[in-house]
Amino acid sequence: MAWYDEAIFYHIYPLGLTGAPKENDYGEPVHRLMTLLPWIDYLADLGINALYIGPLFQSVGHGYETTDYKLLDNRLGTNEDLIEFVDACHKKGIRVVLDGVFNHVGRDFFAFKDLLENREYSPYLDWFCNVNFDGNNEYNDGFSYDNWGGYNLLVKLNQKNLSVIDFICHNIRFWVQTFDIDGIRLDAADVLDFDFMKKLRQTSREVKSDFWLMGEVIHGDYTRWVNEGTLHSVTNYQLHKALYSGHNDHNYFEIAHTVKRLHDMLGDKVRLYNFVDNHDVERIYTKLNNKDHMVPVHVLLFGLPGLPSIYYGSEFALEGKKEQYSDDSLRPALKLEDFADAMESNPVTRLIAKLCKIRKETPALSYGDYNQLLLTNRQYAFSRSCPEGLALVTVNNDESDFVMNLPVTQAGTYKGLLTDQVVQAENGNLSVNIKACSGEIWVPCQGEEPREGNVLERSTPVVETVPAEETKAPDKAQKNSYQGEDPTRITQRNDTADSPLENMDYHKGVIAGLQAAVLARMEMNGPITDQMKRDVEGQTDYQSLINWIKSFR
């Protein structure tokens, strides 16, 4: 068990947050990093215990074209500033992870400047990939070389060169010895040499027993990077995409299938770095078609397996959209005093602060295995369980409330940690009402009685036919949840003497008919998989099936 197993990350792009100039004139240091000291107290209050901040070191522009690995960028201050900043984080119980930009360097990097001057005779010729003196580039260097992403301002390092490996490992040791950092996020890890990453992992074991290595990986089999020999974790871009599109499309199948695929790939032990936005992608508040989905999105971010991360400012529900030629709106300068009352006045900030607290106090959310309990296009529930406890995570992306009937192995009462609802489990079943565009995390509790209005009088609904003469135009809530005529009406009542449920053949027939209706609706949206069939066949509750049918548009 290491600190990163229970990490709740906050991500800062410091050149943006501090409003630093876009270009570095290499002049006198400006102590902008020190302006972020008040943010440390704020992060501790929010519930954050790990900070990923970067890039930090001397560069010419956006920070990823490194000039000097041992010097804090002049636009941010001095090395002494960074020492003080990391120390202040540690005093608040916040671990610090820096950007490690080791795939490429900037054109002002000392070894490349020597190559420009001495060409074929430079002792650093082999530090770079595919230097070709028969080629040229837009800088008229009289030679060409490999770069990152087609940008010649990012010169690719030769990670198979032993001198380059030693140089990078030396800088990692320097960062730990000088700044006492706790981990590194490897930029562009998906194009780093694997033997090079193995050497970094070996170095990480030497500098600190619990030093954490996380890589930026977009696609692919994450086990190639995450294993005992290379990295501890990678960026979970697969879940990132599913979280916003699964809500915009009212398609929880996408999220659940992504989670299952990752679980089958990695098991319960690997904790991926989960996020809904960062400095390279549009803000989650901008991407969501329904802004109310900020609630279920973040309940999933904190409830699913992995390490949750919040990108600076997104807890205030900031907008941020990519422009054709600029990402500046993704990396804005902010003043903390402008959000001084956010904990009280901003519902998204309050939600994230509450989720941070819940995550810290609920071991199952950090260590628990994953088991899917319910899945429709618009509703999703799963359990996280470990020897230390159990948590049930429930989300609803529909514009109407939904009653979930969940199988539970632990009897007694359950408490909703976001709403303080208390509900009684009966006969291995927990019935909970999840509000529209919302979510909840339930844990077993002792000594609390179910509260009035929070518990259904009975868990099995009665289906009643609505006579034609009583049919009325649906109200607004009904229109939101179902387009077309609704032949059934769901009611809750105590007296079941006249209920058609007494006739089990009738009961089974109705259930089978509703299951067939769900499959028919699903087939209209695409091919039906065996897993989808099993999901439908496993659902035998009237209300859940009817609401499932209504969830289709």
Short mmCIF file of C-alpha atoms in Angstrom, two decimals, residues 250 252-253 374-381 394-404 434 544 547-548 551:
data_model
loop_
_atom_site.label_atom_id
_atom_site.label_comp_id
_atom_site.label_asym_id
_atom_site.label_seq_id
_atom_site.Cartn_x
_atom_site.Cartn_y
_atom_site.Cartn_z
CA HIS A 250 -27.36 8.78 -23.06
CA TYR A 252 -24.04 4.12 -20.22
CA PHE A 253 -23.26 0.96 -22.18
CA LEU A 374 -27.40 -2.64 -13.20
CA LEU A 375 -27.00 -1.21 -16.68
CA THR A 376 -29.34 0.57 -19.07
CA ASN A 377 -28.72 3.38 -21.54
CA ARG A 378 -29.49 5.91 -18.81
CA GLN A 379 -28.85 4.13 -15.50
CA TYR A 380 -25.75 2.39 -14.19
CA ALA A 381 -24.84 0.85 -10.85
CA THR A 394 -25.43 4.61 -8.70
CA VAL A 395 -25.87 7.16 -11.51
CA ASN A 396 -28.78 8.34 -13.62
CA ASN A 397 -28.33 10.44 -16.77
CA ASP A 398 -32.05 10.70 -17.52
CA GLU A 399 -34.08 13.87 -17.03
CA SER A 400 -36.46 11.93 -14.75
CA ASP A 401 -35.94 10.18 -11.43
CA PHE A 402 -35.33 6.44 -11.50
CA VAL A 403 -35.87 3.74 -8.87
CA MET A 404 -33.08 1.18 -8.84
CA ILE A 434 -31.84 8.30 -7.93
CA SER A 544 -36.59 -1.17 -14.04
CA ASN A 547 -37.94 2.66 -17.27
CA TRP A 548 -35.36 0.98 -19.47
CA SER A 551 -34.90 5.50 -21.70
#
